[in-house]
Amino acid sequence: MGHHRKALRTTAVGAVSATLIAGSVLTAAPAAHAAPNGVRFVDITGDGGTTLKANVVTPAGADGSRRYPLIVLPTSWATPQIEYLAQAQRLADSGYVVVTYNVRGFWQSGGHIEVAGPPDIADASKVIDWALAHTPSDAGNVGMAGVSYGAGISLLTAAHDERVKAVAALSGWADLIDSIYSGRTQHTQAAALLQGAGQLTGRPSAELQQIFHDFFASNLDKEDEMIAWGAKRSPAAYVDRINDHGTAVMLANAWGDTIFPPNQYADFYEKLTGPKRLQLRPGDHATAEATGLLGLPNDVWTDTERWFDHHLKGEDNGIDREQPVRLKPRSSGGYEDYPDWKSVAATHRKINLGGTTTIHTNVNSGADGGIIFLSSILDQLAQVPPTASIPLLPRRWAAVWQSEKYATAQRVRGTAELHTTVTPTEESGTLVAYLYDVGPLGLGKLVGHAPYTFHGRTPGKPFTVDLELFSTAYDVPAGHRLALVVDTVDPLYVEHNPSGARLTFSSPAADPSYVSVPLREQ
């Protein structure tokens, strides 16, 4: 197991290196053209005297005679301060003062990586202070936006600084623990990618290094500490403050985000009481916003600007009258609009998981959640999700249940939920549930999945498992069926099954097992 985890982290660091090199080249391209057009590179003093490298773009002709709405953009994890310059220029051209800054601990900014901890939130407020003192910006109309790390910092700052009137949080997180530790299972590839990128481009704090060590070592003695550390950095923990401030919050994410899955964003969205908007599209982490960072037309950034135009400029552009939940299914081109998240999954239908099935652990059956970034990008660009031949899955290592064929096309919208009874032979274990769209030849296309880990169970004693699969929007063609597959090994996650362990799935008469799928007929 130790060698396996080290290999995963090494592979992820290599992948991160290539991604960062490519990303730096791509994001630098528009910056070379943007710099002569009114961009100022400045140093801003952050919390505790830490120097933050920043740039400022102001509207053409700004002479101090009037004030403009302010937008602050913290950088993404591991990206340089030029990340947002193409969008900053566009926003400045439409009448905003824009300040983008490199978050502490990365690149040329000072300090250490705090993972959206208190120093990062204090930094953001210091950047707002600086902008109000040194630019023609309007203290009554302050917005924040960002991709990934910048999204989380923006939401957390809105909870702690009531000057932030509107936020656009793109490919971010609401619950950090539910993102990389859902189902009490370490999302190994996601965490390794973050760790590798942080080491390559920044200076992790001693606390962060210890957190990563305990996380990868599956140190259960430190689990409560890790959860508390994550809660302090989770906007969901401060939703009441955001609601009290009345902050206008736009959330955008991708169905296949392998770092921050969409469930935790949807749950957070439901708890917001102020002006709000939720958008979910095909893709992986930050891929839906990527072309916009190059200055190309991009739906996410277009809606971000519309959000700020309404809430910071007061423009009557109709965004407040549109249905606030906007989804783009993975298998079709058009958008769908809903009044709220609950309306997305109008009807749940159960597929019974009857009988008793025992599977062995420690072997990958061939059912997988895919490869971080690569799989969901293929799904985004070519509608090619991870696949498996359902008839050929080895039943020794995979439990398989299938629905009847559907006479009409079915639309999966929302969150499928697994309910089953498990009897382990050991006190700890991991299982991964997959929902597949199965065609006439038995080829299964992955609709959704999620991991689940247990500890401290009595061997031989059954217990109930309730597991939400990651939310999705997927169309199942007529004549196809759905299949639920459960195995115990997936390269995306840490496996906690002792060698030789077995898991038995049963469906007691008093508590039948099922997977509940949110289906709509087309």
Coordinates of C-alpha atoms in Angstrom, one line a residue:
M1 CA 0.0 0.0 0.0
G2 CA 2.8 2.5 0.9
H3 CA 4.6 1.9 -2.4
H4 CA 1.3 2.2 -4.2
R5 CA 0.5 5.6 -2.6
K6 CA 4.0 6.9 -3.3
A7 CA 3.7 5.9 -6.9
L8 CA 0.4 7.7 -7.2
R9 CA 1.9 10.8 -5.7
T10 CA 4.9 10.7 -8.0
T11 CA 2.8 10.2 -11.0
A12 CA 0.5 13.1 -9.9
V13 CA 3.5 15.4 -9.4
G14 CA 4.7 14.7 -12.9
A15 CA 1.2 15.4 -14.3
V16 CA 1.1 18.6 -12.3
S17 CA 4.5 19.7 -13.7
A18 CA 3.2 19.3 -17.3
T19 CA -0.1 20.9 -16.5
L20 CA 1.6 23.9 -14.8
I21 CA 4.0 24.4 -17.7
A22 CA 1.2 24.2 -20.2
G23 CA -1.0 26.4 -18.1
S24 CA 1.7 29.1 -17.5
V25 CA 2.3 29.3 -21.3
L26 CA -1.4 29.5 -22.1
T27 CA -2.3 32.1 -19.5
A28 CA 0.8 34.1 -20.3
A29 CA -0.2 34.6 -23.9
P30 CA -2.9 37.2 -23.3
A31 CA -0.9 38.9 -20.6
A32 CA 1.8 39.8 -23.0
H33 CA -0.8 41.9 -24.9
A34 CA -2.6 43.1 -21.8
A35 CA 0.4 44.6 -20.0
P36 CA 0.8 47.7 -22.2
N37 CA -2.9 48.6 -21.9
G38 CA -3.1 50.2 -18.4
V39 CA -2.0 47.2 -16.3
R40 CA 0.0 48.2 -13.2
F41 CA 2.0 45.6 -11.3
V42 CA 2.1 46.5 -7.6
D43 CA 3.0 45.1 -4.2
I44 CA 0.3 45.0 -1.6
T45 CA 1.0 44.5 2.1
G46 CA -1.1 41.7 3.3
D47 CA -1.7 40.3 6.8
G48 CA 1.3 40.4 9.1
G49 CA 3.3 42.5 6.6
T50 CA 3.4 39.7 4.0
T51 CA 4.0 41.0 0.5
L52 CA 1.4 40.1 -2.1
K53 CA 2.2 40.5 -5.8
A54 CA -0.7 42.0 -7.6
N55 CA -1.8 43.8 -10.7
V56 CA -4.4 46.6 -11.2
V57 CA -6.4 47.3 -14.3
T58 CA -8.6 50.5 -14.4
P59 CA -11.1 51.7 -17.0
A60 CA -9.7 53.7 -19.8
G61 CA -9.8 57.4 -19.1
A62 CA -10.3 57.0 -15.4
D63 CA -9.1 60.3 -14.0
G64 CA -10.3 60.2 -10.4
S65 CA -13.5 62.2 -11.1
R66 CA -15.7 59.2 -10.5
R67 CA -15.8 55.9 -8.7
Y68 CA -16.1 52.4 -10.3
P69 CA -17.2 49.1 -8.9
L70 CA -14.3 47.0 -7.6
I71 CA -13.6 43.3 -8.4
V72 CA -10.9 41.5 -6.6
L73 CA -9.6 38.2 -8.0
P74 CA -7.4 35.9 -5.9
T75 CA -5.3 33.5 -8.0
S76 CA -6.0 29.8 -8.3
W77 CA -3.8 27.2 -6.5
A78 CA -0.3 27.2 -8.0
T79 CA -0.9 29.8 -10.8
P80 CA 1.0 33.1 -11.3
Q81 CA -0.5 36.6 -10.9
I82 CA -1.1 37.0 -14.6
E83 CA -3.8 34.3 -14.5
Y84 CA -6.8 36.6 -14.8
L85 CA -5.3 39.4 -16.9
A86 CA -7.4 38.7 -20.0
Q87 CA -10.6 38.8 -18.0
A88 CA -9.4 41.7 -15.9
Q89 CA -8.9 43.7 -19.1
R90 CA -12.4 42.8 -20.3
L91 CA -14.0 43.8 -17.0
A92 CA -12.0 47.1 -16.9
D93 CA -13.2 47.8 -20.4
S94 CA -16.7 47.5 -19.2
G95 CA -16.3 49.9 -16.3
Y96 CA -14.7 48.0 -13.3
V97 CA -11.5 48.5 -11.3
V98 CA -9.9 45.1 -11.1
V99 CA -7.2 43.9 -8.7
T100 CA -5.8 40.4 -9.1
Y101 CA -3.2 39.1 -6.7
N102 CA -1.1 36.1 -6.1
V103 CA -2.2 34.4 -3.0
R104 CA 0.3 34.1 -0.2
G105 CA 2.8 31.2 -0.4
F106 CA 2.8 30.9 -4.2
W107 CA 5.2 32.2 -6.7
Q108 CA 6.6 35.7 -5.9
S109 CA 4.2 36.5 -3.0
G110 CA 5.5 36.1 0.5
G111 CA 4.4 33.9 3.3
H112 CA 3.4 30.2 3.3
I113 CA 0.5 28.3 1.8
E114 CA -2.3 28.4 4.3
V115 CA -5.1 26.7 2.3
A116 CA -7.6 29.5 2.6
G117 CA -6.9 29.8 6.3
P118 CA -7.3 33.0 8.5
P119 CA -4.2 34.7 7.0
D120 CA -5.6 34.3 3.5
I121 CA -9.0 35.8 4.5
A122 CA -7.2 38.7 6.2
D123 CA -5.1 39.2 3.1
A124 CA -8.2 39.5 0.9
S125 CA -9.5 42.3 3.2
K126 CA -6.2 44.0 3.1
V127 CA -6.3 43.9 -0.7
I128 CA -9.8 45.5 -0.6
D129 CA -8.4 48.2 1.8
W130 CA -5.5 48.9 -0.6
A131 CA -7.8 49.1 -3.6
L132 CA -10.2 51.6 -2.0
A133 CA -7.2 53.7 -0.9
H134 CA -5.2 53.7 -4.2
T135 CA -7.7 53.3 -7.0
P136 CA -10.9 55.0 -8.1
S137 CA -13.0 52.2 -6.7
D138 CA -16.4 52.4 -5.0
A139 CA -16.5 51.0 -1.4
G140 CA -20.2 50.4 -1.8
N141 CA -19.8 48.0 -4.7
V142 CA -17.1 45.4 -4.1
G143 CA -17.1 42.0 -5.7
M144 CA -14.8 39.0 -5.6
A145 CA -14.4 36.2 -8.0
G146 CA -11.9 33.4 -8.7
V147 CA -11.3 29.9 -10.1
S148 CA -10.7 27.0 -7.7
Y149 CA -8.6 28.3 -4.8
G150 CA -9.6 31.9 -5.7
A151 CA -13.3 30.8 -5.5
G152 CA -13.0 29.4 -2.0
I153 CA -11.1 32.4 -0.7
S154 CA -13.7 34.7 -2.3
L155 CA -16.6 32.9 -0.5
L156 CA -14.8 32.8 2.8
T157 CA -13.9 36.5 2.5
A158 CA -17.6 37.3 1.9
A159 CA -18.4 35.5 5.1
H160 CA -15.9 37.6 7.1
D161 CA -16.0 40.9 5.3
E162 CA -19.4 42.4 4.8
R163 CA -18.1 44.9 2.2
V164 CA -18.1 42.0 -0.3
K165 CA -21.5 42.6 -2.0
A166 CA -21.3 39.9 -4.8
V167 CA -19.2 36.8 -5.4
A168 CA -18.7 34.5 -8.4
A169 CA -17.1 31.3 -7.2
L170 CA -16.0 29.2 -10.1
S171 CA -14.9 25.5 -9.7
G172 CA -14.5 26.0 -6.0
W173 CA -15.5 24.3 -2.8
A174 CA -18.1 24.8 -0.1
D175 CA -17.0 21.9 2.1
L176 CA -13.3 21.0 1.9
I177 CA -13.6 17.7 3.7
D178 CA -16.6 16.5 1.7
S179 CA -14.5 17.3 -1.4
I180 CA -11.4 15.3 -0.8
Y181 CA -12.5 13.0 2.0
S182 CA -16.1 12.1 1.0
G183 CA -17.4 8.8 2.3
R184 CA -14.4 8.9 4.7
T185 CA -12.2 8.0 1.7
Q186 CA -9.0 9.8 0.8
H187 CA -9.3 11.2 -2.8
T188 CA -5.7 10.3 -3.5
Q189 CA -5.1 11.6 -7.0
A190 CA -6.8 14.9 -6.2
A191 CA -4.9 15.5 -3.0
A192 CA -1.6 14.4 -4.6
L193 CA -2.2 16.8 -7.4
L194 CA -2.7 19.7 -4.9
Q195 CA 0.3 18.6 -2.9
G196 CA 2.6 18.3 -5.9
A197 CA 1.5 21.7 -7.4
G198 CA 2.0 23.3 -4.0
Q199 CA 5.6 21.9 -3.7
L200 CA 6.4 23.0 -7.3
T201 CA 5.2 26.5 -7.2
G202 CA 5.0 27.5 -3.5
R203 CA 6.0 27.1 0.1
P204 CA 3.6 24.8 2.1
S205 CA 3.3 25.8 5.7
A206 CA 4.4 23.3 8.4
E207 CA 0.8 22.8 9.3
L208 CA -0.2 21.9 5.7
Q209 CA 2.8 19.5 5.4
Q210 CA 1.6 17.7 8.5
I211 CA -2.0 17.6 7.2
F212 CA -0.9 16.0 4.0
H213 CA 1.3 13.5 5.9
D214 CA -1.6 12.4 8.1
F215 CA -4.0 12.4 5.2
F216 CA -1.9 10.0 3.0
A217 CA -0.9 7.9 6.0
S218 CA -4.6 7.4 6.8
N219 CA -3.9 8.5 10.4
L220 CA -7.2 7.9 12.1
D221 CA -5.9 9.3 15.4
K222 CA -5.6 12.7 13.6
E223 CA -8.9 12.4 11.8
D224 CA -10.8 14.8 14.1
E225 CA -8.0 17.3 13.8
M226 CA -8.0 17.1 10.0
I227 CA -11.8 17.5 9.9
A228 CA -11.6 20.6 12.2
W229 CA -8.8 22.0 10.0
G230 CA -11.0 21.5 6.9
A231 CA -14.1 23.0 8.5
K232 CA -12.3 26.2 9.3
R233 CA -11.6 26.5 5.6
S234 CA -15.1 25.6 4.4
P235 CA -17.6 28.3 3.3
A236 CA -20.4 26.0 4.3
A237 CA -19.4 26.5 8.0
Y238 CA -20.1 30.2 7.6
V239 CA -23.2 30.1 5.5
D240 CA -25.1 32.0 8.2
R241 CA -22.7 34.9 8.0
I242 CA -23.0 35.1 4.2
N243 CA -26.8 35.0 4.5
D244 CA -26.7 37.8 7.2
H245 CA -24.6 39.9 4.8
G246 CA -27.0 39.3 2.0
T247 CA -24.1 38.6 -0.4
A248 CA -25.1 37.7 -4.0
V249 CA -23.5 34.4 -4.7
M250 CA -23.0 32.7 -8.1
L251 CA -21.6 29.2 -8.0
A252 CA -20.3 27.4 -11.1
N253 CA -18.8 23.9 -11.3
A254 CA -18.3 20.9 -13.6
W255 CA -20.1 17.6 -13.3
G256 CA -16.8 15.7 -13.5
D257 CA -14.8 17.9 -11.1
T258 CA -12.4 15.4 -9.5
I259 CA -11.1 17.8 -6.9
F260 CA -14.4 19.5 -5.8
P261 CA -17.3 17.3 -6.8
P262 CA -20.6 19.1 -7.5
N263 CA -22.6 17.6 -4.6
Q264 CA -21.1 19.9 -2.0
Y265 CA -21.7 23.0 -4.1
A266 CA -25.4 22.0 -4.6
D267 CA -25.9 21.4 -0.9
F268 CA -24.3 24.8 -0.1
Y269 CA -26.5 26.5 -2.7
E270 CA -29.6 25.2 -1.1
K271 CA -28.6 26.8 2.2
L272 CA -28.1 30.3 0.8
T273 CA -30.9 32.7 1.3
G274 CA -29.7 35.8 -0.6
P275 CA -29.5 36.3 -4.4
K276 CA -28.0 33.1 -5.8
R277 CA -27.2 31.2 -8.9
L278 CA -25.9 27.7 -9.6
Q279 CA -24.4 26.5 -12.9
L280 CA -23.1 23.0 -13.7
R281 CA -21.5 22.0 -16.9
P282 CA -19.6 19.1 -18.4
G283 CA -15.9 18.9 -17.7
D284 CA -13.4 18.5 -14.9
H285 CA -11.8 20.9 -12.4
A286 CA -11.6 24.4 -13.9
T287 CA -11.9 23.2 -17.5
A288 CA -15.2 25.0 -18.1
E289 CA -13.6 28.3 -17.4
A290 CA -10.2 27.7 -19.1
T291 CA -10.9 29.3 -22.5
G292 CA -12.1 32.5 -20.7
L293 CA -8.7 32.8 -19.1
L294 CA -7.2 33.1 -22.6
G295 CA -9.7 35.9 -23.5
L296 CA -11.8 33.6 -25.7
P297 CA -15.6 33.6 -25.5
N298 CA -16.7 31.6 -22.5
D299 CA -20.2 31.0 -21.0
V300 CA -19.0 31.0 -17.4
W301 CA -17.1 34.3 -17.6
T302 CA -20.0 35.9 -19.6
D303 CA -22.4 35.0 -16.9
T304 CA -19.9 36.2 -14.2
E305 CA -19.8 39.6 -15.8
R306 CA -23.6 39.7 -16.1
W307 CA -23.8 38.8 -12.4
F308 CA -21.6 41.7 -11.4
D309 CA -23.2 44.1 -13.8
H310 CA -26.5 43.5 -12.1
H311 CA -25.4 43.4 -8.5
L312 CA -22.5 45.9 -8.6
K313 CA -23.6 48.3 -11.3
G314 CA -27.4 47.9 -10.9
E315 CA -28.0 47.1 -14.5
D316 CA -31.4 45.6 -15.4
N317 CA -30.0 42.8 -17.5
G318 CA -32.6 40.2 -16.6
I319 CA -30.3 37.8 -14.7
D320 CA -32.4 38.2 -11.6
R321 CA -35.5 37.1 -13.5
E322 CA -34.0 34.0 -15.0
Q323 CA -34.4 30.6 -13.4
P324 CA -31.3 30.4 -11.1
V325 CA -30.2 26.8 -11.6
R326 CA -28.7 26.3 -15.0
L327 CA -27.4 22.9 -16.1
K328 CA -25.7 21.7 -19.3
P329 CA -26.1 17.9 -19.5
R330 CA -23.1 15.8 -20.4
S331 CA -24.7 14.1 -23.4
S332 CA -26.5 17.0 -25.1
G333 CA -25.7 20.5 -26.2
G334 CA -28.5 22.6 -24.7
Y335 CA -28.9 24.3 -21.3
E336 CA -31.7 23.4 -18.9
D337 CA -33.1 25.9 -16.4
Y338 CA -34.7 25.1 -13.0
P339 CA -36.2 27.2 -10.2
D340 CA -34.1 25.4 -7.6
W341 CA -31.9 22.3 -7.1
K342 CA -34.7 20.2 -5.7
S343 CA -36.6 20.6 -8.9
V344 CA -33.7 19.1 -10.9
A345 CA -34.4 15.6 -9.6
A346 CA -38.2 15.6 -9.8
T347 CA -38.7 11.8 -9.7
H348 CA -36.6 9.2 -8.0
R349 CA -37.0 5.6 -9.2
K350 CA -35.6 2.6 -7.3
I351 CA -33.6 -0.2 -8.8
N352 CA -33.9 -3.1 -6.4
L353 CA -30.6 -4.7 -5.4
G354 CA -31.9 -8.2 -4.5
G355 CA -30.2 -11.3 -3.4
T356 CA -27.0 -11.9 -1.5
T357 CA -23.6 -11.2 -3.2
T358 CA -20.1 -11.6 -1.7
I359 CA -17.1 -10.1 -3.4
H360 CA -13.4 -10.3 -2.6
T361 CA -11.3 -7.2 -2.2
N362 CA -7.8 -5.8 -3.1
V363 CA -8.3 -6.3 -6.9
N364 CA -9.5 -3.7 -9.4
S365 CA -12.4 -5.3 -11.3
G366 CA -12.1 -3.0 -14.2
A367 CA -14.9 -0.6 -13.1
D368 CA -13.2 2.8 -12.4
G369 CA -14.0 6.4 -11.9
G370 CA -11.5 7.3 -14.5
I371 CA -8.2 9.3 -14.5
I372 CA -8.1 12.7 -12.9
F373 CA -8.6 15.4 -15.5
L374 CA -8.2 13.2 -18.6
S375 CA -11.5 11.2 -18.2
S376 CA -13.8 14.2 -17.6
I377 CA -12.1 16.3 -20.3
L378 CA -12.8 13.5 -22.8
D379 CA -16.4 13.4 -21.6
Q380 CA -16.6 17.2 -21.9
L381 CA -15.1 17.4 -25.4
A382 CA -16.2 14.2 -27.0
Q383 CA -19.0 12.7 -24.7
V384 CA -16.7 9.7 -24.0
P385 CA -16.9 8.8 -20.3
P386 CA -15.0 5.9 -18.7
T387 CA -16.4 2.6 -19.9
A388 CA -16.5 -1.0 -18.8
S389 CA -17.9 -4.2 -20.3
I390 CA -20.5 -5.1 -17.7
P391 CA -20.9 -8.8 -18.8
L392 CA -17.1 -9.3 -18.5
L393 CA -16.6 -7.7 -15.1
P394 CA -15.3 -10.5 -12.9
R395 CA -18.0 -11.3 -10.3
R396 CA -15.4 -12.5 -7.8
W397 CA -14.4 -8.8 -7.4
A398 CA -17.5 -6.9 -8.5
A399 CA -21.1 -7.0 -7.5
V400 CA -23.5 -6.2 -10.4
W401 CA -27.2 -5.4 -10.5
Q402 CA -29.1 -4.2 -13.6
S403 CA -32.4 -2.6 -14.3
E404 CA -34.8 -3.7 -17.0
K405 CA -34.4 -2.1 -20.4
Y406 CA -36.0 1.4 -20.7
A407 CA -38.5 1.6 -23.5
T408 CA -38.0 5.4 -23.7
A409 CA -35.0 7.6 -23.2
Q410 CA -34.3 8.6 -19.6
R411 CA -32.7 11.7 -18.3
V412 CA -30.6 11.2 -15.1
R413 CA -30.7 14.6 -13.3
G414 CA -29.3 15.1 -9.8
T415 CA -28.0 12.7 -7.2
A416 CA -28.4 8.9 -7.2
E417 CA -28.4 7.3 -3.8
L418 CA -27.3 3.8 -2.8
H419 CA -28.9 2.0 0.2
T420 CA -27.7 -1.4 1.1
T421 CA -26.6 -3.8 3.9
V422 CA -23.0 -4.8 4.1
T423 CA -21.4 -7.6 6.2
P424 CA -17.6 -7.4 6.3
T425 CA -15.0 -10.0 7.3
E426 CA -12.8 -7.2 8.7
E427 CA -13.3 -4.1 10.9
S428 CA -12.3 -1.7 8.1
G429 CA -13.0 -1.6 4.4
T430 CA -13.6 0.5 1.2
L431 CA -16.2 0.0 -1.5
V432 CA -16.8 2.1 -4.6
A433 CA -20.2 2.3 -6.2
Y434 CA -20.6 3.0 -10.0
L435 CA -23.8 3.7 -12.0
Y436 CA -23.4 2.7 -15.7
D437 CA -25.5 3.3 -18.8
V438 CA -25.5 -0.1 -20.5
G439 CA -26.0 -0.5 -24.2
P440 CA -27.3 -3.6 -26.2
L441 CA -23.8 -5.1 -26.4
G442 CA -23.1 -4.7 -22.7
L443 CA -20.8 -1.7 -22.9
G444 CA -21.3 0.4 -19.8
K445 CA -20.7 4.2 -19.9
L446 CA -20.1 5.7 -16.5
V447 CA -23.0 7.9 -15.2
G448 CA -21.7 8.5 -11.7
H449 CA -19.8 7.0 -8.8
A450 CA -18.7 7.6 -5.2
P451 CA -16.4 5.9 -2.6
Y452 CA -17.3 4.7 0.9
T453 CA -15.0 3.7 3.7
F454 CA -15.8 2.2 7.1
H455 CA -13.7 1.7 10.3
G456 CA -14.4 0.0 13.6
R457 CA -17.1 -2.4 12.4
T458 CA -17.6 -5.8 14.0
P459 CA -16.6 -8.6 11.5
G460 CA -19.5 -10.7 10.6
K461 CA -22.1 -8.2 11.8
P462 CA -24.2 -6.4 9.0
F463 CA -24.6 -2.7 8.9
T464 CA -26.4 -0.2 6.7
V465 CA -24.7 1.9 4.0
D466 CA -26.3 5.1 2.6
L467 CA -24.1 6.7 -0.1
E468 CA -24.8 9.6 -2.4
L469 CA -23.1 9.2 -5.8
F470 CA -21.6 12.4 -7.3
S471 CA -24.4 14.5 -8.9
T472 CA -24.7 14.5 -12.7
A473 CA -26.9 15.2 -15.7
Y474 CA -26.8 12.3 -18.2
D475 CA -29.2 11.0 -20.9
V476 CA -29.8 7.3 -21.2
P477 CA -30.9 6.2 -24.7
A478 CA -34.1 4.2 -25.3
G479 CA -33.3 0.4 -25.2
H480 CA -30.5 0.8 -22.7
R481 CA -30.5 -0.2 -19.0
L482 CA -28.8 1.1 -15.9
A483 CA -26.4 -1.1 -13.9
L484 CA -25.0 -0.6 -10.4
V485 CA -21.5 -2.0 -9.9
V486 CA -19.7 -2.2 -6.6
D487 CA -16.0 -3.1 -6.2
T488 CA -13.2 -2.3 -3.8
V489 CA -10.3 -0.7 -5.7
D490 CA -10.2 2.5 -7.7
P491 CA -7.0 4.4 -8.6
L492 CA -8.7 7.7 -7.6
Y493 CA -8.9 6.6 -3.9
V494 CA -7.1 5.0 -1.0
E495 CA -8.2 1.4 -0.4
H496 CA -8.7 0.4 3.3
N497 CA -9.5 -3.3 2.7
P498 CA -7.1 -5.6 4.6
S499 CA -5.6 -8.4 2.5
G500 CA -8.1 -11.2 1.9
A501 CA -11.1 -9.3 3.2
R502 CA -14.5 -10.0 1.7
L503 CA -17.7 -7.9 1.6
T504 CA -21.2 -9.4 1.5
F505 CA -24.2 -7.3 0.2
S506 CA -27.6 -8.4 1.2
S507 CA -31.2 -7.1 1.0
P508 CA -33.1 -8.0 4.2
A509 CA -36.9 -8.2 3.8
A510 CA -37.4 -5.6 6.5
D511 CA -34.9 -3.2 4.8
P512 CA -34.5 -3.9 1.1
S513 CA -31.4 -2.7 -0.8
Y514 CA -31.8 -0.3 -3.7
V515 CA -30.2 2.4 -5.7
S516 CA -32.5 5.4 -6.1
V517 CA -31.9 7.2 -9.4
P518 CA -33.3 10.7 -10.3
L519 CA -35.0 10.0 -13.7
R520 CA -37.0 12.1 -16.1
E521 CA -38.5 10.6 -19.3
Q522 CA -37.6 12.5 -22.4

